[in-house]
Amino acid sequence: MAKDNNKKFDGLFEDSKILKPSAAFAKQANIGDRKIYEKAFKDPERFWAEQAKNLVWFKPWKKVLEWKEPFAEWFVGGKLNVSFNCLDRFIGTPTQNKAAIIWEGEPGDSQTLTYRQLYTEVCKCANVLKKLGVKKGDRVILYMPMIPELPIAMLACARIGAVHSVVFGGFSSEALRDRINDAEAKVVMTASGGFRRGSIIQLKKNVDAALEEAPSVKSVVVVNRAMDPTHVPLQAGRDFWWHRLMSEVNAKCEAEVMDSEDMLFTLYTSGTTGKPKGIVHTSAGYLLGVNLTTRWIFDLKESDIYWCSADIGWVTGHSYIVYGPLSNGATIVMYEGSPDFPEKDRFWRIIEKVGVTIFYTAPTAIRTFMKWGEQFPNQCDLTSLRLLGTVGEPINPEAWMWYYKNIGREKCPVVDTWWQTETGMILISPLPAITSLKPGSATHPFPGIKAKIVDESGKEVASGSSGYLVLTTPWPSMLRGIYGDMKRYKNQYWSKFPGFYFTGDGAKKDKDGYFWLLGRIDDVMNVSGHRISTMEVESALVDHPLVAESAVVGKNHEIKGQAISAFVTLKESVKKGNGHVELIEELKAHVTKKIGSLARPDDIFFTAELPKTRSGKIMRRLLRDIAEGRALGDTTTLADATVVAKLKDQYEEGE
Ligand code: WTA
């Protein structure tokens, strides 16, 4: 067991400070009895079935789990509706008149929607979708800024059984087009624009470009935001203003009766190949997972004002802005823009203004706040906060302590939550009234979750050794597949270690049984908490007419976690040195065009050759050594070891 120690925090994980939950916090917590771990471990299905009773069902399930590895069905035969669970259950109760969404626009405008108002908007939007011919099972792409219309559209899809697929507004028109085509979406919902650091991101323009090669889309619904509407061309018969359509429908729309296993949404994420995967989530298991984890990990109550600063374009926003908190009847805060607009204290000003009690953000944001300095949070009243969370990448203990001290003022537990788009819900995290915290550790698997750290042969490693993080049993909110590609689902997640779900993450367990996440061990980078595959960026680079070959690696970066470093060989006809700034800029712009600015390489280095094994595989590991300035690792498998040695010298000279 974890023992309390007052040793000065020294940043080393084994000796990190241990923080016990305070008695005052434990007294009021939603879950304070550690026996729950044992109970859930012994009989996970029974545990999940008991918890599922907190959802509103139209018809009870017949069987908790049908498991034919790797295919799971949870709550077989059960009927419910996710939108009903987030809205209708509160209508006619006192909750209906409290704020569901407190929204802050970047320029300073704001809006509050009560549960009843949200319910009305969702019903109207559902009727709009119906009017556009959207039926149960049809896919709807949502490409929107962080405005209330986005959760409204998601809940409207859920209400009628349409499958939403949110595409992050930072993706380019080409990335959007590929996702629309993969989903064969019928409708796209977007906005004319959105604000970001004072400038306008023109989303509708990107939609227009994407639709030139996306024939499945019949209608586009456009929220009027951030632009002069007369400057937003609408294509007759295809494009409609959101407010017009909303004013033409009535506000009554019964929630569709959905099967537990009916699809709720797909969300595209990067894997180890160039093509993003549409991760499939279904209704009951997903909702149960996010509903329960929100209540236990964030200790969320109806009285809370909860703010998750993620963008809804990522899974964190789906699970912990929309479905988890709203199904618990809490008030959520949504902020449209950037943390440094108009000043670097914007987040703290929002917390002060609306009295946020729970705040959930990413380590990369925390490190940025650290760099900006304590003066910004210090000039705001943050006393309303009672719990903090982090997600997206490993948090270094220094950032954890800074967050704990300067934002939580040493009175808020910090929950470091590990999970993935595929897992749907948080799987490794403290329970704040039970778990003693170690800065930098996500601590323990959630009740009912079984995780192991194994070596290459699938054998559990000794404590203190690192290995692959795997999950050994199914869980309700697990992905049900990759949209349109079940074979890839099996290969990707269930083949490396038969019987186990392979996470792609490295991890270590310490002598107290605490989990420490070590980052991806595959070709997926984590740049400012955004998941990007090396192959995706490589494909974008070789798409440029002057590029012959490229190899991309994620190198350590103080703020972003990882930065994108690209090594490029040019075609014979073009010989350009690394001083060729223009071409470097052109290639960076090309990647931005193909994927989005989130994938723009930080540096591009031209080389005559890339280090390859005798079988022709590029050794990215060695390129990472070079980019991070380390001595080269094992080079014995290379076809020609002089290539990499020369490359390292050139790189260091900055030729
Ligand atoms: C990483 C985001 C360490 C991890 C919810 C995972 C983390 C990937 C943590 C999933 C954490 C997420 N500590 N690493 N607390 N949370 N990760 O799909 O590498 O965008 O595999 O889901 O982020 O990223 P995704």
XYZ file of C-alpha atoms and ligand atoms in Angstrom:
680
model
C 0.000 0.000 0.000
C 1.000 3.563 -0.535
C 2.611 5.065 2.500
C 2.523 8.721 3.331
C 5.883 10.383 3.023
C 6.861 13.949 3.384
C 10.031 13.726 1.413
C 10.575 16.779 -0.670
C 9.148 16.224 -4.110
C 12.057 15.363 -6.359
C 10.452 14.485 -9.683
C 11.476 10.847 -9.582
C 8.497 8.623 -9.816
C 9.468 5.988 -7.287
C 10.068 8.587 -4.604
C 7.342 11.038 -5.491
C 5.343 12.665 -2.827
C 2.166 10.825 -1.887
C -0.934 12.852 -1.230
C -3.736 11.286 0.730
C -7.350 12.274 0.088
C -8.543 14.817 2.632
C -11.170 13.740 5.126
C -13.363 16.671 4.131
C -13.345 15.631 0.483
C -13.928 11.975 1.316
C -16.924 12.851 3.477
C -18.881 14.410 0.641
C -17.708 12.158 -2.201
C -19.922 10.157 -4.534
C -17.811 7.084 -3.977
C -15.685 6.610 -0.888
C -15.716 2.908 -0.208
C -12.623 1.156 -1.519
C -14.389 -2.206 -1.323
C -15.892 -1.322 -4.672
C -12.614 -2.341 -6.348
C -12.730 -5.826 -4.937
C -16.408 -6.231 -5.630
C -16.025 -5.141 -9.239
C -12.909 -7.250 -9.725
C -14.623 -10.401 -8.544
C -17.649 -10.075 -10.751
C -17.310 -7.269 -13.329
C -20.524 -8.138 -15.156
C -22.541 -7.903 -11.989
C -20.832 -4.641 -11.141
C -21.644 -3.104 -14.528
C -25.206 -4.391 -14.406
C -25.739 -2.764 -11.007
C -24.368 0.528 -12.268
C -26.441 0.363 -15.450
C -29.540 0.744 -13.296
C -28.656 4.443 -13.000
C -29.535 4.902 -16.671
C -33.086 5.298 -17.909
C -34.109 2.247 -19.932
C -37.152 1.874 -22.183
C -36.742 -1.866 -21.923
C -34.395 -3.847 -19.673
C -31.578 -5.977 -21.093
C -31.682 -9.755 -21.223
C -28.005 -10.476 -20.929
C -25.201 -8.261 -19.603
C -22.427 -9.366 -21.932
C -22.106 -11.451 -25.052
C -18.400 -11.833 -25.690
C -17.091 -13.503 -28.796
C -13.610 -12.145 -28.826
C -12.988 -9.538 -30.128
C -16.667 -8.681 -30.558
C -18.658 -7.521 -27.552
C -22.332 -6.857 -27.063
C -23.331 -5.262 -23.802
C -26.810 -5.187 -22.296
C -28.184 -7.410 -25.000
C -31.816 -6.725 -25.845
C -31.943 -3.496 -23.791
C -33.592 -0.386 -25.255
C -32.804 3.220 -24.386
C -31.947 6.558 -25.936
C -28.808 8.510 -25.070
C -30.381 11.923 -25.697
C -33.309 10.937 -23.462
C -30.807 10.113 -20.730
C -29.169 13.522 -21.062
C -32.341 15.597 -21.352
C -35.821 14.143 -20.932
C -34.974 12.538 -17.613
C -34.538 16.023 -16.133
C -37.627 17.601 -17.701
C -40.312 18.078 -15.066
C -37.707 17.983 -12.278
C -36.077 21.047 -10.671
C -32.996 20.395 -12.828
C -34.885 21.545 -15.911
C -34.441 25.174 -14.924
C -30.765 25.082 -14.127
C -28.034 25.786 -16.621
C -27.007 22.839 -18.733
C -24.514 24.835 -20.794
C -22.731 28.036 -19.910
C -21.014 29.115 -23.082
C -18.310 31.731 -23.492
C -17.512 33.007 -26.956
C -13.962 34.104 -27.604
C -14.804 37.755 -28.363
C -16.640 38.041 -25.020
C -20.207 37.100 -25.934
C -21.866 34.470 -23.790
C -24.978 32.343 -23.602
C -26.632 30.103 -21.042
C -29.008 27.283 -21.879
C -31.062 25.602 -19.189
C -31.825 21.914 -19.472
C -35.286 22.789 -20.710
C -33.951 25.180 -23.329
C -31.358 22.653 -24.429
C -34.081 20.023 -24.686
C -36.152 22.318 -26.915
C -33.207 23.132 -29.180
C -32.266 19.463 -29.470
C -35.835 18.485 -30.380
C -35.958 21.194 -33.031
C -32.599 20.210 -34.456
C -33.734 16.580 -34.530
C -36.749 17.665 -36.564
C -34.475 19.612 -38.907
C -32.451 16.479 -39.514
C -35.608 14.486 -40.151
C -36.805 17.107 -42.570
C -33.542 16.774 -44.466
C -34.255 13.088 -44.827
C -31.898 11.792 -42.152
C -32.974 8.405 -40.846
C -31.842 6.085 -38.114
C -28.358 4.781 -38.924
C -27.505 7.613 -41.372
C -24.223 9.418 -40.765
C -24.050 13.146 -40.089
C -20.745 15.020 -40.094
C -20.395 17.837 -37.581
C -17.601 20.266 -38.465
C -18.118 23.100 -36.068
C -16.405 25.480 -33.701
C -16.973 25.217 -29.954
C -20.465 26.680 -29.960
C -23.642 25.361 -28.268
C -24.976 24.202 -31.646
C -22.366 21.436 -31.629
C -23.661 19.542 -28.559
C -27.191 20.367 -29.727
C -26.496 18.667 -33.048
C -24.877 15.663 -31.361
C -27.825 15.159 -29.051
C -30.221 15.667 -31.964
C -28.498 12.891 -33.914
C -28.642 10.645 -30.855
C -32.301 11.478 -30.465
C -33.277 10.166 -33.893
C -30.685 7.410 -34.050
C -28.448 9.080 -36.616
C -24.726 8.474 -36.202
C -22.709 11.623 -35.670
C -19.128 11.959 -36.661
C -17.540 15.123 -35.355
C -14.538 16.368 -37.294
C -12.261 18.716 -35.358
C -12.422 22.232 -36.820
C -8.625 22.316 -37.144
C -8.664 19.667 -39.876
C -8.197 20.811 -43.448
C -10.782 20.462 -46.209
C -8.970 17.402 -47.564
C -8.970 15.656 -44.196
C -12.644 16.558 -43.854
C -13.414 15.185 -47.319
C -11.757 11.849 -46.518
C -13.800 11.493 -43.327
C -17.051 12.417 -45.082
C -16.364 9.837 -47.772
C -15.380 7.112 -45.360
C -18.596 7.714 -43.407
C -20.696 8.245 -46.566
C -22.430 11.028 -44.720
C -25.728 12.466 -45.900
C -25.604 15.782 -44.077
C -22.843 18.111 -42.900
C -23.514 20.584 -40.117
C -21.052 23.428 -39.867
C -20.714 27.138 -39.122
C -19.727 30.012 -41.340
C -16.732 30.516 -39.083
C -15.329 30.321 -35.604
C -13.045 32.562 -33.577
C -9.545 31.505 -32.701
C -7.071 33.912 -31.136
C -8.895 36.855 -32.590
C -8.979 35.577 -36.152
C -11.712 33.752 -37.983
C -11.464 30.144 -39.070
C -13.667 29.858 -42.155
C -15.222 26.443 -41.751
C -17.899 26.725 -44.431
C -15.226 27.493 -47.003
C -13.492 24.225 -46.089
C -16.786 22.366 -46.360
C -17.339 23.767 -49.849
C -13.903 22.568 -50.932
C -14.429 19.146 -49.352
C -17.799 18.668 -51.029
C -16.310 19.002 -54.488
C -15.311 15.381 -54.042
C -17.849 14.078 -51.543
C -20.944 12.986 -53.471
C -22.840 11.388 -50.576
C -23.668 14.744 -48.983
C -27.105 16.043 -49.878
C -27.465 18.960 -47.447
C -25.321 21.366 -45.475
C -26.610 23.242 -42.441
C -24.688 26.393 -41.551
C -24.696 28.185 -38.213
C -24.208 31.890 -38.689
C -21.111 32.667 -36.630
C -18.162 35.005 -36.828
C -18.780 36.278 -40.358
C -20.888 38.676 -42.277
C -23.529 36.260 -43.600
C -23.628 38.040 -46.941
C -20.039 36.854 -47.446
C -20.995 33.238 -47.013
C -22.146 31.775 -50.313
C -24.902 29.195 -49.988
C -25.467 26.692 -52.762
C -29.181 26.638 -53.562
C -30.889 23.369 -52.702
C -27.887 22.111 -50.742
C -26.961 24.726 -48.146
C -29.286 26.123 -45.483
C -28.920 28.512 -42.582
C -29.331 26.727 -39.261
C -31.547 29.497 -37.816
C -33.900 29.380 -40.799
C -34.424 25.642 -40.576
C -34.779 25.765 -36.801
C -37.505 28.373 -37.086
C -39.517 26.189 -39.461
C -39.860 23.070 -37.314
C -41.745 22.344 -34.145
C -40.210 21.611 -30.787
C -41.640 18.172 -30.237
C -39.634 15.137 -31.118
C -39.939 11.804 -29.367
C -36.657 10.061 -28.705
C -36.188 7.023 -30.936
C -36.118 3.698 -29.143
C -32.577 2.477 -29.658
C -31.059 -0.886 -29.073
C -28.153 -1.025 -26.592
C -25.854 -1.880 -29.460
C -27.133 0.660 -31.991
C -24.355 2.937 -33.142
C -24.143 6.288 -31.350
C -21.180 7.840 -33.090
C -17.981 7.305 -34.985
C -14.917 9.403 -34.375
C -11.876 9.352 -36.596
C -8.522 8.911 -34.985
C -4.993 8.243 -36.139
C -3.558 4.784 -36.106
C -0.284 3.410 -37.281
C -1.159 3.673 -40.955
C -1.828 6.746 -43.028
C -5.584 6.268 -43.099
C -7.546 7.510 -40.062
C -9.879 5.001 -38.458
C -13.541 5.647 -37.719
C -13.853 4.344 -34.176
C -17.348 3.009 -33.565
C -19.171 3.530 -30.276
C -22.617 2.207 -29.483
C -25.351 3.406 -27.158
C -25.787 1.701 -23.793
C -22.273 0.594 -22.885
C -20.757 3.882 -23.927
C -23.292 5.906 -21.978
C -22.855 3.754 -18.892
C -19.078 4.108 -19.032
C -19.033 7.885 -19.354
C -21.913 8.449 -16.945
C -20.306 6.438 -14.175
C -16.717 7.596 -14.614
C -17.839 11.235 -14.619
C -19.708 10.705 -11.366
C -16.947 8.810 -9.600
C -13.689 10.193 -10.994
C -14.748 13.850 -11.129
C -17.063 13.376 -8.157
C -19.609 15.198 -10.285
C -22.862 16.311 -8.675
C -25.817 18.211 -10.089
C -24.624 21.262 -8.157
C -21.270 21.356 -9.942
C -20.120 23.774 -12.586
C -17.863 21.590 -14.592
C -15.427 22.695 -17.252
C -13.486 20.426 -19.553
C -11.362 22.626 -21.793
C -10.971 20.059 -24.585
C -12.474 20.572 -28.014
C -15.545 18.472 -28.733
C -13.781 17.415 -31.926
C -11.833 14.926 -29.801
C -13.125 12.058 -27.728
C -12.527 13.919 -24.476
C -15.144 16.421 -25.526
C -17.618 13.709 -26.503
C -17.329 11.799 -23.250
C -16.503 14.506 -20.737
C -18.131 17.652 -22.086
C -21.278 16.221 -23.587
C -22.411 12.723 -22.636
C -20.857 12.135 -19.196
C -21.689 15.451 -17.513
C -25.077 16.019 -19.162
C -26.310 12.527 -18.314
C -25.492 13.459 -14.723
C -27.490 16.696 -14.831
C -24.509 18.962 -14.172
C -23.758 22.390 -15.597
C -21.070 22.372 -18.246
C -18.923 25.257 -19.369
C -17.917 25.571 -22.997
C -15.344 28.037 -24.243
C -14.921 28.781 -27.911
C -11.429 30.120 -28.193
C -7.832 30.261 -27.186
C -6.470 30.469 -23.603
C -4.467 33.618 -24.350
C -7.196 35.743 -25.824
C -7.428 38.587 -25.108
C -4.912 37.890 -22.304
C -3.098 34.900 -20.879
C -5.487 34.780 -17.943
C -8.591 33.954 -19.995
C -9.135 30.487 -18.488
C -8.780 31.770 -14.925
C -11.111 34.667 -15.705
C -13.741 32.182 -16.894
C -13.342 30.072 -13.745
C -13.743 33.205 -11.647
C -16.672 34.530 -13.666
C -18.843 31.429 -13.638
C -17.569 29.762 -10.465
C -16.170 26.572 -12.001
C -15.895 23.795 -9.407
C -14.257 21.065 -11.498
C -11.670 21.728 -14.181
C -10.263 19.180 -16.641
C -7.458 20.005 -19.069
C -4.353 18.600 -20.770
C -0.722 18.500 -19.616
C 0.359 20.496 -22.657
C -1.942 23.325 -21.550
C -0.608 23.115 -17.995
C 2.984 23.361 -19.242
C 2.025 26.398 -21.310
C 0.443 28.019 -18.236
C 3.622 27.253 -16.279
C 5.672 29.021 -18.908
C 3.386 32.045 -18.828
C 3.784 32.251 -15.056
C 1.834 32.197 -11.807
C 0.864 35.847 -12.009
C -2.026 35.014 -14.360
C -3.876 32.531 -12.112
C -2.837 34.532 -9.057
C -4.749 37.571 -10.167
C -8.016 35.590 -10.286
C -10.239 34.109 -7.628
C -10.050 30.351 -8.089
C -11.532 29.388 -4.736
C -14.600 27.809 -6.341
C -12.463 24.928 -7.625
C -12.671 21.644 -5.747
C -11.207 19.081 -8.155
C -8.784 19.114 -11.090
C -8.208 16.623 -13.857
C -5.747 16.009 -16.645
C -5.799 13.878 -19.804
C -4.182 13.298 -23.155
C -0.563 12.446 -22.491
C 1.717 11.540 -19.614
C 1.925 14.421 -17.160
C 5.385 15.180 -15.865
C 5.458 15.452 -12.056
C 6.621 19.089 -12.218
C 3.548 20.088 -14.218
C 1.330 18.027 -11.907
C 2.713 19.857 -8.845
C 2.406 23.235 -10.507
C -1.234 22.520 -11.306
C -1.890 21.225 -7.807
C -0.287 24.274 -6.168
C -1.115 27.167 -8.433
C -4.545 26.224 -9.700
C -5.795 23.869 -7.016
C -4.136 25.874 -4.212
C -3.194 22.543 -2.608
C -6.754 21.721 -1.732
C -8.031 20.052 -4.889
C -7.262 16.446 -5.740
C -5.738 16.064 -9.211
C -7.023 13.105 -11.208
C -4.681 12.038 -14.001
C -6.926 10.057 -16.309
C -5.634 7.603 -18.894
C -7.841 6.465 -21.770
C -8.234 6.544 -25.549
C -10.756 7.271 -28.278
C -11.139 3.502 -28.465
C -11.815 2.985 -24.771
C -14.657 5.528 -24.759
C -14.278 6.196 -21.057
C -11.438 6.743 -18.604
C -9.871 3.408 -17.666
C -6.958 4.288 -15.392
C -7.384 7.052 -12.856
C -7.592 7.787 -9.164
C -10.928 7.841 -7.374
C -10.428 11.114 -5.552
C -11.833 10.116 -2.157
C -10.088 6.752 -2.101
C -6.784 6.897 -3.940
C -3.621 8.439 -2.522
C -2.090 10.426 -5.342
C 1.420 10.299 -6.734
C 2.211 13.231 -9.039
C 2.698 11.854 -12.538
C 0.905 8.545 -12.011
C -2.571 7.748 -13.323
C -2.659 5.335 -10.337
C -5.053 2.378 -10.806
C -7.517 0.826 -13.235
C -11.111 1.892 -12.641
C -13.321 -0.650 -10.851
C -14.287 -3.402 -13.281
C -11.267 -2.774 -15.538
C -8.465 -5.286 -15.726
C -5.142 -4.009 -17.037
C -1.722 -5.635 -17.209
C 1.748 -4.657 -18.302
C 3.317 -7.376 -20.398
C 6.529 -8.085 -22.273
C 6.874 -8.954 -25.946
C 5.750 -12.505 -25.265
C 2.617 -11.414 -23.408
C 3.960 -12.295 -19.957
C 3.331 -9.845 -17.117
C 6.498 -7.887 -16.290
C 7.951 -7.528 -12.786
C 7.111 -4.371 -10.868
C 9.427 -1.529 -11.834
C 9.927 -2.868 -15.369
C 8.278 -1.301 -18.343
C 6.173 -3.112 -20.901
C 3.059 -2.925 -23.051
C -0.189 -1.869 -21.468
C -2.991 -4.318 -22.274
C -6.565 -4.781 -21.119
C -7.485 -8.320 -20.350
C -11.289 -8.217 -20.267
C -13.951 -6.335 -22.246
C -15.563 -3.201 -20.786
C -18.923 -1.607 -21.661
C -17.687 1.494 -23.493
C -15.060 -0.266 -25.583
C -15.036 0.432 -29.301
C -17.145 -2.024 -31.242
C -15.008 -1.782 -34.312
C -13.561 0.412 -37.024
C -16.225 1.779 -39.310
C -16.363 -0.355 -42.449
C -13.271 -2.368 -41.567
C -13.737 -5.081 -38.972
C -10.622 -6.910 -40.115
C -8.490 -3.937 -39.285
C -10.172 -3.785 -35.873
C -9.061 -7.305 -35.096
C -5.557 -6.857 -36.457
C -4.957 -3.570 -34.797
C -6.152 -4.288 -31.308
C -6.547 -8.006 -30.719
C -3.713 -9.686 -32.594
C -0.446 -8.665 -30.963
C -1.338 -10.428 -27.703
C -4.066 -13.015 -28.236
C -6.873 -12.524 -25.737
C -5.777 -9.011 -24.775
C -6.676 -5.567 -26.085
C -3.435 -3.868 -27.131
C -3.410 -0.180 -26.216
C -0.277 0.906 -28.089
C 1.011 2.510 -24.871
C 4.011 1.654 -22.763
C 3.623 1.591 -18.982
C 5.308 0.658 -15.722
C 3.941 -0.405 -12.380
C 5.809 0.690 -9.260
C 6.280 -1.275 -6.061
C 2.994 0.070 -4.682
C 1.113 -1.144 -7.732
C 0.707 2.342 -9.250
C 0.554 2.622 -13.043
C 2.872 5.078 -14.798
C 2.101 5.715 -18.456
C 5.147 6.099 -20.660
C 3.648 7.218 -23.975
C 3.003 5.474 -27.281
C 5.220 2.643 -28.333
C 3.897 2.544 -31.904
C 4.143 5.045 -34.738
C 1.585 7.379 -33.235
C 2.760 10.790 -32.045
C 1.140 12.848 -29.339
C 1.529 16.509 -30.221
C -0.069 18.858 -27.700
C -2.401 16.018 -26.776
C -3.407 15.499 -30.423
C -2.982 12.061 -31.826
C -1.184 12.051 -35.179
C 0.426 9.125 -36.953
C 3.898 9.434 -38.411
C 2.576 7.725 -41.547
C -0.144 10.309 -42.050
C 2.414 13.120 -42.101
C 4.760 11.080 -44.275
C 2.011 10.481 -46.823
C 1.246 14.182 -46.871
C 4.915 14.981 -47.505
C 5.426 12.460 -50.304
C 2.296 13.813 -51.921
C 4.351 16.922 -52.726
C 5.804 16.680 -56.261
C 9.389 17.381 -55.184
C 9.539 14.823 -52.363
C 10.857 11.320 -53.011
C 10.665 9.867 -49.539
C 10.128 10.977 -45.984
C 10.381 9.705 -42.446
C 8.642 11.454 -39.592
C 9.331 11.145 -35.896
C 7.938 12.724 -32.757
C 10.730 14.280 -30.699
C 10.484 15.397 -27.088
C 9.221 18.916 -26.675
C 9.022 20.841 -23.434
C 5.531 22.228 -23.981
C 3.889 20.084 -26.643
C 5.051 16.750 -25.279
C 6.187 15.843 -28.774
C 7.060 17.940 -31.807
C 6.988 16.688 -35.388
C 10.365 16.265 -37.005
C 10.538 15.255 -40.667
C 13.462 13.868 -42.643
C 12.954 14.253 -46.350
C 14.756 13.075 -49.462
C 14.030 15.076 -52.565
C 13.661 13.798 -56.090
C 16.842 13.485 -58.150
C 16.032 16.519 -60.254
C 15.891 18.872 -57.279
C 18.926 19.258 -55.127
C 18.157 21.578 -52.279
C 20.222 22.113 -49.139
C 18.796 22.612 -45.701
C 19.283 26.307 -46.040
C 16.416 26.258 -48.513
C 13.903 27.964 -46.273
C 11.319 28.499 -48.974
C 10.974 24.831 -49.809
C 10.814 23.942 -46.113
C 7.965 26.415 -45.686
C 6.265 25.088 -48.795
C 6.374 21.532 -47.473
C 5.063 22.592 -44.080
C 2.206 24.392 -45.819
C 1.546 21.293 -47.889
C 1.094 19.163 -44.774
C -1.218 21.822 -43.337
C -3.279 21.653 -46.514
C -3.430 17.861 -46.519
C -4.190 17.354 -42.816
C -4.468 20.603 -40.891
C -2.214 22.909 -38.919
C -2.095 20.420 -36.053
C 0.135 18.179 -38.194
C 2.495 20.904 -39.465
C 6.068 19.687 -38.895
C 8.193 21.746 -36.521
C 11.297 21.034 -38.539
C 12.139 19.498 -41.860
C 15.600 18.234 -42.641
C 16.717 17.342 -46.160
C 18.954 14.332 -46.537
C 20.314 12.379 -49.489
C 19.429 9.062 -47.870
C 17.365 7.662 -45.008
C 18.672 4.958 -42.681
C 17.137 1.632 -43.679
C 17.374 -1.974 -42.631
C 18.491 -4.568 -45.139
C 14.860 -5.298 -45.850
C 14.248 -1.655 -46.691
C 12.429 -0.537 -43.514
C 13.182 3.002 -42.394
C 14.623 3.006 -38.876
C 12.653 5.788 -37.258
C 14.127 4.945 -33.870
C 17.532 6.152 -35.077
C 16.038 9.295 -36.560
C 14.524 10.009 -33.196
C 17.932 9.613 -31.586
C 19.240 12.170 -34.042
C 16.360 14.607 -33.584
C 16.637 14.394 -29.815
C 20.435 14.747 -29.858
C 21.174 11.333 -28.328
C 23.913 8.876 -29.128
C 22.709 6.494 -31.814
C 21.190 3.232 -30.608
C 21.848 -0.167 -32.148
C 22.706 0.235 -35.830
C 23.636 -3.372 -36.603
C 20.519 -4.131 -38.626
C 21.126 -1.241 -41.018
C 21.960 -1.888 -44.638
C 24.594 0.840 -44.481
C 25.532 2.256 -41.081
C 27.481 5.131 -42.594
C 24.229 6.723 -43.823
C 22.963 7.368 -40.339
C 26.333 8.461 -38.969
C 26.664 10.992 -41.754
C 23.095 12.155 -41.250
C 23.711 12.715 -37.554
C 26.807 14.826 -38.283
C 24.944 16.900 -40.843
C 21.976 17.369 -38.531
C 24.190 18.544 -35.715
C 25.991 20.950 -37.971
C 22.559 22.212 -38.984
C 23.668 22.081 -42.587
C -2.354 9.166 -24.461
C -7.456 10.886 -25.508
C -0.629 9.228 -20.404
C -2.049 7.698 -24.632
C -8.339 10.608 -24.285
C -3.259 7.176 -25.357
C -2.283 9.455 -21.980
C -3.612 8.335 -26.257
C -3.191 9.872 -20.980
C -5.059 8.361 -26.637
C -2.711 9.977 -19.640
C -4.212 9.820 -22.896
N -1.428 9.643 -19.400
N -1.010 9.140 -21.684
N -3.473 10.393 -18.640
N -4.374 10.088 -21.589
N -2.952 9.457 -23.148
O -7.381 8.670 -28.526
O -0.894 7.563 -25.419
O -6.834 11.143 -28.459
O -3.010 5.995 -26.089
O -7.664 9.895 -26.449
O -3.273 9.494 -25.490
O -5.373 9.523 -27.358
P -6.851 9.830 -27.788
